[in-house]
Coordinates of C-alpha atoms in Angstrom, one line a residue:
Chain A
M1 CA -13.7 -40.3 -21.9
E2 CA -11.0 -37.9 -23.0
R3 CA -11.8 -35.5 -20.1
N4 CA -10.4 -37.7 -17.5
T5 CA -7.1 -38.4 -19.0
M6 CA -4.0 -37.0 -17.4
S7 CA -2.9 -35.2 -20.5
Y8 CA -6.2 -33.4 -20.8
K9 CA -6.0 -32.2 -17.3
A10 CA -2.4 -31.1 -17.7
R11 CA -3.2 -29.3 -20.9
Q12 CA -6.1 -27.5 -19.3
F13 CA -4.2 -26.6 -16.2
L14 CA -1.2 -25.3 -18.1
M15 CA -3.3 -23.4 -20.6
F16 CA -5.1 -21.4 -17.9
A17 CA -2.8 -21.4 -15.0
G18 CA 0.6 -21.8 -16.8
P19 CA 1.5 -18.1 -17.1
A20 CA 0.5 -17.4 -13.5
L21 CA 2.4 -20.4 -12.3
I22 CA 5.6 -19.4 -14.1
L23 CA 5.6 -15.8 -12.9
F24 CA 4.6 -16.9 -9.3
C25 CA 7.5 -19.4 -9.2
M26 CA 10.0 -17.0 -10.8
V27 CA 9.3 -14.1 -8.4
I28 CA 8.3 -15.8 -5.2
I29 CA 9.0 -19.5 -4.9
I30 CA 12.5 -19.5 -6.4
P31 CA 13.8 -16.4 -4.6
F32 CA 12.3 -17.7 -1.3
V33 CA 14.1 -21.1 -1.6
Y34 CA 17.3 -19.5 -2.9
G35 CA 17.0 -17.0 0.0
L36 CA 16.9 -19.9 2.5
Y37 CA 20.1 -21.2 0.9
L38 CA 21.8 -17.8 1.0
T39 CA 21.3 -17.7 4.8
F40 CA 23.8 -20.6 5.1
T41 CA 26.5 -18.9 3.0
S42 CA 28.7 -15.8 3.5
W43 CA 28.2 -14.2 0.1
D44 CA 29.5 -10.7 -0.4
G45 CA 27.3 -9.9 -3.3
V46 CA 30.0 -9.8 -5.9
S47 CA 32.1 -12.9 -6.0
A48 CA 30.9 -16.1 -7.7
S49 CA 31.8 -18.3 -4.7
K50 CA 29.3 -18.6 -1.9
P51 CA 31.2 -20.3 0.9
F52 CA 29.0 -22.5 3.1
V53 CA 29.1 -21.2 6.7
G54 CA 26.3 -23.3 8.5
I55 CA 24.3 -21.3 10.9
A56 CA 26.8 -18.6 11.5
N57 CA 24.5 -16.0 9.9
Y58 CA 21.7 -16.8 12.3
V59 CA 24.1 -16.6 15.2
S60 CA 25.3 -13.2 14.1
A61 CA 21.7 -12.1 13.5
F62 CA 20.8 -13.1 17.0
K63 CA 23.8 -11.2 18.3
D64 CA 23.1 -8.1 16.2
Y65 CA 22.2 -5.5 18.8
Y66 CA 21.1 -3.0 16.1
F67 CA 18.7 -5.5 14.6
W68 CA 16.9 -6.3 17.8
S69 CA 16.7 -2.6 18.8
A70 CA 15.3 -1.9 15.3
I71 CA 12.6 -4.6 16.0
G72 CA 11.9 -3.2 19.4
R73 CA 11.6 0.3 17.9
T74 CA 9.3 -1.0 15.2
L75 CA 7.1 -2.7 17.8
I76 CA 6.8 0.6 19.7
Y77 CA 6.1 2.6 16.6
S78 CA 3.6 0.0 15.3
A79 CA 1.7 -0.1 18.6
F80 CA 1.2 3.7 18.7
A81 CA 0.5 4.0 15.0
V82 CA -2.0 1.1 14.9
I83 CA -3.9 2.4 17.9
F84 CA -4.1 6.0 16.6
V85 CA -4.8 5.0 13.0
N86 CA -7.8 3.0 14.1
I87 CA -9.1 5.5 16.6
V88 CA -8.9 8.3 14.0
A89 CA -10.3 6.1 11.2
F90 CA -13.2 5.0 13.4
V91 CA -14.1 8.6 14.4
L92 CA -13.8 9.8 10.8
A93 CA -16.0 6.9 9.6
Y94 CA -18.6 7.7 12.3
L95 CA -18.6 11.4 11.2
V96 CA -18.9 10.7 7.5
T97 CA -21.8 8.2 8.0
S98 CA -23.9 10.4 10.2
G99 CA -25.8 11.6 7.2
V100 CA -24.4 15.2 6.9
K101 CA -24.3 17.0 3.6
G102 CA -21.3 16.3 1.4
Q103 CA -20.2 13.2 3.2
N104 CA -19.1 11.6 0.0
F105 CA -16.8 14.6 -0.6
F106 CA -15.3 14.2 2.9
R107 CA -14.8 10.4 2.4
A108 CA -13.0 11.1 -0.9
G109 CA -11.0 13.8 0.7
F110 CA -9.7 11.9 3.7
F111 CA -8.6 9.1 1.4
I112 CA -6.2 11.4 -0.6
P113 CA -3.0 10.6 1.3
N114 CA -3.4 6.9 0.3
L115 CA -3.2 7.8 -3.4
I116 CA 0.4 9.1 -3.1
G117 CA 3.4 7.0 -2.6
G118 CA 5.3 6.9 0.7
I119 CA 8.5 8.5 -0.8
V120 CA 6.6 11.6 -1.9
L121 CA 4.6 11.8 1.3
G122 CA 7.7 11.6 3.4
Y123 CA 9.3 14.5 1.6
V124 CA 6.2 16.6 1.8
W125 CA 6.1 16.1 5.5
K126 CA 9.8 16.6 5.8
F127 CA 9.2 20.1 4.5
V128 CA 6.3 20.6 6.9
F129 CA 8.3 19.6 9.9
N130 CA 11.6 21.2 8.9
R131 CA 10.3 24.5 7.6
A132 CA 6.6 25.1 8.3
F133 CA 6.6 23.9 11.9
V134 CA 9.9 25.6 12.7
A135 CA 8.6 28.9 11.2
L136 CA 5.4 28.5 13.2
G137 CA 7.3 27.8 16.4
E138 CA 9.7 30.7 15.9
A139 CA 6.7 33.0 15.3
I140 CA 5.1 31.9 18.5
T141 CA 8.2 31.8 20.8
A142 CA 10.2 34.5 19.1
G143 CA 13.3 32.4 19.3
T144 CA 15.0 29.6 17.4
V145 CA 13.2 26.3 17.5
P146 CA 14.9 23.0 16.4
S147 CA 13.0 20.8 14.0
L148 CA 11.2 17.8 15.5
L149 CA 13.0 15.6 13.0
S150 CA 16.4 16.5 14.5
T151 CA 15.6 15.1 18.0
T152 CA 15.6 11.4 18.8
G153 CA 12.1 11.2 20.3
G154 CA 10.8 13.7 17.8
A155 CA 11.7 11.7 14.8
M156 CA 9.7 8.7 16.1
F157 CA 6.8 11.0 16.9
C158 CA 6.9 12.4 13.3
L159 CA 6.9 8.9 11.8
I160 CA 3.9 7.9 13.9
L161 CA 2.0 11.1 13.0
V162 CA 2.6 10.7 9.3
S163 CA 1.6 7.0 9.4
V164 CA -1.6 7.9 11.1
W165 CA -2.3 10.6 8.6
Q166 CA -1.4 8.3 5.7
Y167 CA -3.5 5.3 6.7
A168 CA -6.5 6.8 8.6
G169 CA -8.4 7.5 5.4
Y170 CA -7.9 4.0 4.1
M171 CA -9.1 2.3 7.3
M172 CA -11.9 4.8 7.4
L173 CA -13.3 3.4 4.2
I174 CA -13.4 -0.1 5.7
Y175 CA -15.1 1.2 8.9
V176 CA -17.6 3.0 6.7
A177 CA -18.4 -0.2 5.0
G178 CA -18.8 -1.8 8.4
F179 CA -21.1 1.0 9.6
M180 CA -23.3 0.7 6.5
S181 CA -23.6 -3.1 6.9
V182 CA -25.4 -2.7 10.3
P183 CA -29.1 -2.3 9.5
D184 CA -30.8 0.8 10.8
S185 CA -33.7 -1.2 12.0
L186 CA -31.5 -2.9 14.6
K187 CA -30.3 0.4 16.0
E188 CA -33.8 1.7 16.1
A189 CA -35.0 -1.4 17.9
A190 CA -32.4 -0.9 20.5
M191 CA -33.3 2.8 20.9
I192 CA -37.0 1.8 21.3
D193 CA -36.0 -0.7 24.0
G194 CA -34.5 2.3 25.9
C195 CA -30.8 2.4 24.8
T196 CA -29.2 5.7 24.6
P197 CA -27.4 6.4 21.3
S198 CA -24.0 5.6 22.9
Q199 CA -25.3 2.4 24.4
A200 CA -26.7 1.4 21.0
M201 CA -23.3 2.1 19.5
R202 CA -21.4 0.1 22.1
N203 CA -23.8 -2.9 22.3
V204 CA -25.3 -3.2 18.8
T205 CA -23.2 -1.4 16.2
I206 CA -19.7 -2.2 17.4
P207 CA -20.2 -5.9 18.0
L208 CA -21.7 -6.3 14.5
M209 CA -18.7 -4.5 13.0
R210 CA -16.3 -7.0 14.4
S211 CA -15.0 -8.1 11.0
S212 CA -14.2 -4.5 10.1
F213 CA -12.1 -4.1 13.2
V214 CA -10.3 -7.4 12.6
T215 CA -9.5 -6.3 9.0
C216 CA -8.4 -2.8 9.9
L217 CA -6.3 -4.0 12.9
F218 CA -4.4 -6.6 10.9
L219 CA -4.0 -4.4 7.8
S220 CA -2.5 -1.6 9.9
I221 CA -0.3 -4.0 11.9
T222 CA 1.3 -5.5 8.8
R223 CA 1.7 -2.2 7.0
C224 CA 3.2 -0.5 10.0
F225 CA 5.5 -3.4 10.9
M226 CA 7.0 -3.4 7.4
V227 CA 7.2 0.4 7.0
Y228 CA 10.0 1.4 4.6
D229 CA 9.2 4.2 2.1
V230 CA 8.1 6.9 4.6
N231 CA 10.9 5.8 6.9
L232 CA 13.4 6.3 4.1
S233 CA 12.2 9.7 2.9
L234 CA 11.1 11.3 6.1
T235 CA 13.9 10.4 8.5
K236 CA 16.3 8.1 6.7
G237 CA 16.9 6.6 10.1
E238 CA 18.3 9.9 11.4
P239 CA 19.2 11.3 13.9
F240 CA 21.9 8.9 15.1
N241 CA 20.1 5.9 13.7
S242 CA 17.3 6.4 16.2
S243 CA 14.5 5.9 13.7
V244 CA 15.8 2.9 11.8
M245 CA 12.9 0.5 11.5
A246 CA 13.3 -3.3 10.9
A247 CA 12.7 -3.2 7.2
M248 CA 15.3 -0.4 6.7
H249 CA 17.8 -2.2 8.9
V250 CA 17.5 -5.4 6.8
Y251 CA 17.9 -3.3 3.6
N252 CA 21.0 -1.6 5.0
K253 CA 22.5 -4.8 6.3
A254 CA 22.3 -6.4 2.9
F255 CA 22.7 -3.6 0.4
V256 CA 24.7 -0.9 2.3
Y257 CA 27.0 -3.1 4.5
K258 CA 27.0 -5.9 1.9
D259 CA 26.4 -8.5 4.6
Y260 CA 23.9 -10.5 2.5
G261 CA 23.9 -13.7 4.6
T262 CA 23.1 -12.0 7.9
G263 CA 20.7 -9.6 6.2
Q264 CA 18.8 -12.5 4.6
A265 CA 18.7 -14.4 8.0
E266 CA 17.3 -11.3 9.6
A267 CA 14.7 -10.9 6.8
L268 CA 13.7 -14.5 7.5
I269 CA 13.2 -13.6 11.2
L270 CA 10.9 -10.8 10.0
F271 CA 9.0 -13.3 7.9
I272 CA 8.4 -15.5 10.9
V273 CA 7.0 -12.5 12.8
C274 CA 4.7 -11.7 9.8
A275 CA 3.6 -15.3 9.5
I276 CA 2.7 -15.4 13.2
I277 CA 0.7 -12.2 12.7
G278 CA -1.0 -13.7 9.6
I279 CA -2.0 -16.9 11.4
T280 CA -3.3 -15.0 14.3
Q281 CA -5.5 -13.0 12.0
V282 CA -7.0 -16.1 10.5
Y283 CA -7.6 -17.5 13.9
V284 CA -9.1 -14.3 15.4
G285 CA -11.1 -13.7 12.3
K286 CA -12.8 -17.1 12.5
K287 CA -13.4 -17.0 16.3
G288 CA -16.3 -15.2 17.9
E289 CA -18.2 -14.0 14.8
V290 CA -21.3 -12.2 15.7
S291 CA -24.3 -12.0 13.4
A292 CA -27.5 -10.1 13.5
Chain B
M1 CA -41.6 25.3 21.9
T2 CA -43.0 21.7 21.6
A3 CA -40.8 18.7 22.3
N4 CA -40.8 17.9 18.6
E5 CA -39.5 21.3 17.6
K6 CA -36.8 21.0 20.3
A7 CA -35.7 17.6 19.0
A8 CA -35.6 18.9 15.5
R9 CA -33.5 21.9 16.6
K10 CA -31.1 19.7 18.5
K11 CA -30.6 17.6 15.4
K12 CA -29.9 20.6 13.3
I13 CA -27.3 21.9 15.8
N14 CA -25.7 18.4 15.9
H15 CA -25.5 18.4 12.1
A16 CA -23.9 21.8 12.0
I17 CA -21.3 20.8 14.6
T18 CA -20.5 17.6 12.7
I19 CA -20.0 19.6 9.5
I20 CA -17.7 22.1 11.2
V21 CA -15.6 19.3 12.8
L22 CA -15.4 17.6 9.4
I23 CA -14.3 20.8 7.7
I24 CA -11.6 21.4 10.3
L25 CA -10.3 17.8 10.0
F26 CA -10.4 18.0 6.3
L27 CA -8.3 21.2 6.3
L28 CA -5.8 19.6 8.7
F29 CA -5.6 16.5 6.4
I30 CA -4.8 18.5 3.3
A31 CA -2.7 21.2 5.0
P32 CA 0.6 19.6 3.9
F33 CA -0.5 19.6 0.3
I34 CA -1.7 23.2 0.6
L35 CA 1.7 24.2 2.0
V36 CA 3.4 22.6 -1.0
V37 CA 1.1 24.4 -3.4
I38 CA 1.7 27.9 -1.8
N39 CA 5.4 27.4 -1.7
V40 CA 5.8 26.1 -5.2
F41 CA 5.1 29.6 -6.6
K42 CA 7.8 31.3 -4.5
V43 CA 11.5 31.9 -5.1
K44 CA 13.9 30.0 -2.9
A45 CA 14.8 33.0 -0.7
D46 CA 11.1 33.6 0.1
I47 CA 10.5 30.0 1.2
N48 CA 13.6 30.3 3.5
T49 CA 12.4 33.5 5.1
N50 CA 8.7 32.5 5.6
P51 CA 7.3 29.2 4.3
L52 CA 3.9 30.1 5.7
A53 CA 3.3 33.3 3.8
L54 CA 0.8 33.1 1.0
I55 CA 2.9 35.1 -1.4
G56 CA 6.6 35.8 -1.1
A57 CA 8.3 39.2 -1.0
H58 CA 9.6 38.6 -4.5
G59 CA 6.2 37.9 -5.8
F60 CA 4.7 35.0 -7.8
T61 CA 6.8 32.8 -9.9
W62 CA 6.3 30.0 -12.3
Q63 CA 10.0 29.4 -12.7
N64 CA 10.2 26.3 -10.4
F65 CA 8.1 24.2 -12.7
P66 CA 10.0 24.2 -16.0
E67 CA 13.3 23.8 -14.1
A68 CA 12.2 20.9 -12.0
M69 CA 10.6 19.3 -15.0
K70 CA 13.9 19.5 -16.9
K71 CA 16.1 18.3 -14.0
M72 CA 13.7 15.5 -13.2
D73 CA 13.3 14.6 -16.8
F74 CA 9.6 14.5 -15.9
W75 CA 8.0 13.4 -19.2
N76 CA 10.3 10.5 -19.6
V77 CA 9.9 9.5 -16.0
F78 CA 6.1 9.8 -16.3
K79 CA 6.2 7.7 -19.5
N80 CA 8.1 5.0 -17.7
S81 CA 5.7 4.9 -14.8
A82 CA 2.7 4.9 -17.2
I83 CA 4.1 2.0 -19.3
I84 CA 5.1 -0.1 -16.4
T85 CA 1.8 0.4 -14.5
T86 CA -0.4 -0.2 -17.4
C87 CA 1.3 -3.3 -18.7
A88 CA 1.7 -4.9 -15.3
T89 CA -1.9 -4.2 -14.4
I90 CA -3.3 -5.7 -17.6
L91 CA -1.0 -8.7 -17.4
T92 CA -1.9 -9.3 -13.7
I93 CA -5.6 -9.3 -14.6
L94 CA -5.4 -11.6 -17.6
V95 CA -3.0 -14.1 -15.9
S96 CA -4.9 -14.2 -12.6
A97 CA -8.4 -14.4 -14.0
M98 CA -7.3 -17.4 -16.2
A99 CA -5.6 -19.1 -13.3
S100 CA -8.5 -18.6 -10.9
F101 CA -10.9 -20.0 -13.5
V102 CA -9.2 -23.4 -13.8
I103 CA -8.6 -23.4 -10.0
V104 CA -12.3 -22.8 -9.1
R105 CA -13.8 -25.2 -11.7
N106 CA -11.3 -28.0 -11.0
G107 CA -10.7 -27.7 -7.3
K108 CA -10.2 -31.4 -7.0
W109 CA -7.1 -31.6 -9.3
K110 CA -4.0 -31.8 -7.2
A111 CA -2.1 -29.2 -9.2
C112 CA -4.9 -26.6 -8.7
S113 CA -5.3 -27.1 -5.0
I114 CA -1.5 -27.0 -4.4
L115 CA -1.0 -23.9 -6.5
F116 CA -3.9 -22.1 -4.7
A117 CA -2.6 -23.1 -1.3
L118 CA 0.9 -21.9 -2.1
M119 CA -0.5 -18.6 -3.4
I120 CA -2.5 -18.0 -0.2
A121 CA 0.4 -18.9 2.0
S122 CA 2.8 -16.7 0.0
M123 CA 0.7 -13.6 0.8
V124 CA 2.4 -13.3 4.3
I125 CA 5.9 -13.2 2.9
P126 CA 7.3 -9.7 3.2
F127 CA 9.1 -8.3 0.3
Q128 CA 12.3 -7.9 2.4
V129 CA 12.7 -11.7 2.4
L130 CA 12.7 -11.9 -1.4
M131 CA 14.7 -8.8 -2.3
V132 CA 18.2 -10.1 -1.8
P133 CA 17.7 -13.4 -3.7
L134 CA 15.7 -11.6 -6.4
V135 CA 18.7 -9.3 -7.0
S136 CA 21.2 -12.0 -6.8
V137 CA 19.3 -14.4 -9.1
Y138 CA 18.1 -12.0 -11.8
G139 CA 20.9 -9.5 -11.5
G140 CA 23.8 -11.8 -10.7
I141 CA 23.0 -15.0 -12.6
F142 CA 20.6 -14.0 -15.4
K143 CA 21.6 -10.3 -15.7
I144 CA 18.2 -9.2 -16.8
L145 CA 17.8 -6.2 -14.4
N146 CA 17.6 -2.7 -15.8
S147 CA 14.7 -3.5 -18.1
R148 CA 11.1 -2.4 -18.0
L149 CA 10.0 -5.8 -19.1
T150 CA 11.7 -7.5 -16.1
L151 CA 10.0 -5.1 -13.7
I152 CA 6.6 -5.6 -15.3
L153 CA 6.9 -9.4 -15.0
M154 CA 8.1 -9.1 -11.4
H155 CA 5.2 -6.7 -10.4
T156 CA 2.8 -9.2 -12.0
G157 CA 4.4 -12.1 -10.1
F158 CA 4.1 -10.3 -6.8
S159 CA 0.5 -9.4 -7.3
V160 CA -0.8 -12.6 -8.9
S161 CA -1.6 -14.3 -5.6
M162 CA -3.9 -11.6 -4.3
A163 CA -5.6 -11.1 -7.7
T164 CA -6.1 -14.8 -8.1
F165 CA -7.6 -15.0 -4.6
M166 CA -10.1 -12.2 -5.5
F167 CA -11.1 -13.6 -8.9
H168 CA -11.4 -17.0 -7.1
G169 CA -14.0 -15.5 -4.8
A170 CA -15.8 -13.8 -7.6
I171 CA -16.1 -16.8 -9.9
N172 CA -17.1 -19.0 -6.9
T173 CA -20.0 -16.7 -5.9
N174 CA -21.1 -14.8 -9.0
I175 CA -20.7 -17.0 -12.1
P176 CA -23.3 -19.8 -12.3
L177 CA -22.0 -23.1 -13.5
E178 CA -25.1 -23.6 -15.7
L179 CA -24.0 -20.7 -17.9
E180 CA -20.7 -22.4 -18.7
E181 CA -22.4 -25.7 -19.3
A182 CA -24.8 -24.1 -21.7
A183 CA -21.8 -22.6 -23.6
L184 CA -20.1 -26.0 -23.7
I185 CA -23.2 -27.7 -25.0
D186 CA -23.5 -25.0 -27.7
G187 CA -20.0 -26.0 -28.8
C188 CA -17.7 -23.6 -27.1
T189 CA -14.3 -25.0 -26.0
R190 CA -13.3 -24.2 -22.4
W191 CA -11.0 -21.5 -23.7
Q192 CA -13.8 -19.8 -25.6
T193 CA -16.2 -20.2 -22.7
F194 CA -13.8 -18.4 -20.4
W195 CA -13.1 -15.5 -22.7
K196 CA -16.7 -15.1 -24.1
I197 CA -18.8 -15.9 -21.0
V198 CA -16.8 -15.8 -17.8
F199 CA -14.3 -13.0 -18.3
P200 CA -16.9 -10.3 -19.3
L201 CA -18.9 -11.2 -16.2
L202 CA -16.0 -10.6 -14.0
K203 CA -16.0 -6.8 -14.8
P204 CA -16.6 -5.6 -11.2
T205 CA -13.7 -7.6 -9.9
I206 CA -11.5 -6.6 -12.8
A207 CA -12.1 -3.0 -11.9
T208 CA -11.2 -3.6 -8.2
V209 CA -8.0 -5.5 -9.0
A210 CA -7.1 -2.9 -11.6
I211 CA -7.5 0.0 -9.2
I212 CA -5.6 -1.7 -6.3
D213 CA -2.8 -3.0 -8.4
A214 CA -2.4 0.1 -10.5
M215 CA -2.1 2.3 -7.4
A216 CA 0.4 -0.1 -5.9
F217 CA 2.6 -0.3 -9.0
W218 CA 2.5 3.4 -9.6
N219 CA 3.6 4.2 -6.1
D220 CA 6.0 1.3 -5.5
Y221 CA 9.5 2.4 -4.7
L222 CA 11.6 -0.5 -3.3
L223 CA 11.2 -3.1 -6.1
P224 CA 11.7 -0.6 -9.0
S225 CA 14.7 0.9 -7.2
L226 CA 16.3 -2.5 -7.1
V227 CA 15.5 -3.4 -10.7
L228 CA 16.0 -0.1 -12.5
G229 CA 19.4 1.3 -12.0
E230 CA 19.7 3.4 -15.1
K231 CA 18.5 7.0 -15.0
N232 CA 16.5 6.8 -18.2
L233 CA 14.4 4.0 -16.8
Y234 CA 13.4 5.7 -13.6
T235 CA 9.8 5.7 -12.4
I236 CA 8.3 8.7 -10.6
P237 CA 9.0 7.5 -7.0
I238 CA 12.7 6.7 -7.9
A239 CA 13.1 10.0 -9.7
T240 CA 11.7 11.9 -6.7
Q241 CA 14.1 10.1 -4.4
A242 CA 17.0 10.8 -6.7
F243 CA 15.9 14.4 -7.2
Y244 CA 15.7 15.1 -3.5
G245 CA 19.2 13.6 -3.0
T246 CA 20.7 16.1 -5.5
Y247 CA 18.7 19.3 -5.1
S248 CA 17.5 19.1 -1.5
T249 CA 18.8 22.6 -0.7
D250 CA 17.0 24.1 -3.7
I251 CA 13.7 24.0 -1.9
G252 CA 11.6 25.7 -4.5
L253 CA 12.6 23.1 -7.0
V254 CA 11.8 20.3 -4.5
M255 CA 8.3 21.7 -4.0
A256 CA 7.8 21.7 -7.8
A257 CA 9.1 18.2 -8.1
L258 CA 6.9 16.9 -5.3
L259 CA 3.8 18.6 -6.8
L260 CA 4.6 17.1 -10.2
A261 CA 5.0 13.7 -8.6
M262 CA 1.6 14.0 -7.0
L263 CA -0.4 15.6 -9.8
P264 CA -1.0 12.7 -12.2
I265 CA -2.7 10.5 -9.7
L266 CA -4.6 13.5 -8.1
I267 CA -6.0 14.5 -11.5
L268 CA -7.0 10.9 -12.2
Y269 CA -8.7 10.8 -8.8
L270 CA -10.8 13.9 -9.6
F271 CA -12.4 11.9 -12.4
L272 CA -12.4 8.4 -11.0
Q273 CA -12.8 8.9 -7.3
K274 CA -16.1 7.1 -7.1
Y275 CA -14.6 4.0 -8.7
I276 CA -11.4 4.3 -6.7
V277 CA -13.1 4.5 -3.4
A278 CA -15.4 1.7 -4.2
G279 CA -12.6 -0.5 -5.6
V280 CA -10.4 0.0 -2.6
T281 CA -13.2 -0.7 -0.2
S282 CA -14.3 -3.9 -1.8
G283 CA -10.6 -5.0 -2.2
A284 CA -9.9 -4.5 1.5
V285 CA -13.0 -6.0 2.8
K286 CA -12.7 -9.2 0.7
G287 CA -8.9 -9.4 1.0

């Protein structure tokens, strides 16, 4: 039959998947492979020659103090942001599924920050921190108050606050879906058996929402770990480079300091971290599923 | 008071407390936007003296808007964003739905399983790994940067994996094979079967993918900033970034520019919020 010939299969495959295959290869596969090659050269971004330097870029990436401190800073920032994003999102989801009037309005409202890009959000908050908070502080203390963004610890705090505000509404929607997937009859059965509402929440609802927690945790971890837009517009790494996150460091290394080889090697190290996070997610997601 | 009445009263009080807490949280959430809105109608001096006052000493002014619009070249920037977002979203949907169809229905073909596995694996690659080679291949070797078409194709390439994954799930669970067989027997080719039978049935997933990708394309900054270097090609996020760099001291203008950058999507949200919320939820839960 014609259907089993190689040429039929190839025609079918290319007809349907051809465009996707071409774009996917052009944008992801080729740059990825070419990027691997670039890490073994000392290219300056302009000249045609790309001298081969072996593993020198990886050595300098491992020796790059600023890179590792940026990673450390990103880990601290991510830890705080992820914890608070999920706490706030869970509480919001609980409140907007409790059956009060206008809960759809509130759901839509808390989601608003996600509609707007990180660049714009960062500048909005820059205004809030630099002007509104300062004016508020000066009104209260009747003296001059420095902006939080101009202090080293403060800039990190601001970044965490903005990230929590930005992502809480999004994660809330996922938790809302989780809450709604738990049938009311199960909670009622637990209450009839003598559970208090908080016990029912802890022992019935939360275990059944496991997949929501896994989704939210990993979504917020990957988003926070690769933060760039808000970092750029809100703090730009200031003051004294105390808020440069990993993604921004890699960008600066390559495009500002024109050290493409090292920048690309550092980006690959970030990729490995992301891959580990991704594999853990698959592993954790499959393990320990609870069903009703 | 009977026990029943007591319980009913307690429930009512709980409700009232929940609503009050929600209103306070909601006001806190939108406070930054409110601050922008009240300051956009003030002159620069009034914002500097008191950014918290509802109306400045010099009164109400519209002046920030036309000036910011002119300096930001707002309509042109808006047009660029709209063209790029629309084309890239449509292209992503068409290309990924087609690919997922052949992948689901012919999972045993080597080419299909390899492509799908590669796509899934590629989802963990952060953009930072690809940005330097992307610029050096397409800027240095092919010299096709600074074009809307290049950006549209790149946006599509980056989102094709996720979209294919979502269509894959939808075809797998929602489209009965019998339907396609019936169409084949009635004389449809595979191509016709896909466009006449399968694609229309994918509507809910198409909506989800459209919403997620359109929002991502509209708000993306890093990729467009690397591809589009010419001022007349800027999208809204790049224009905002450039505007702030030039006029950051003219805070009234900055407020107007920020509000202008947010308005299109907020207006859209007013009308489509039901679909956007549903689309984002199903996208996140399935993805």
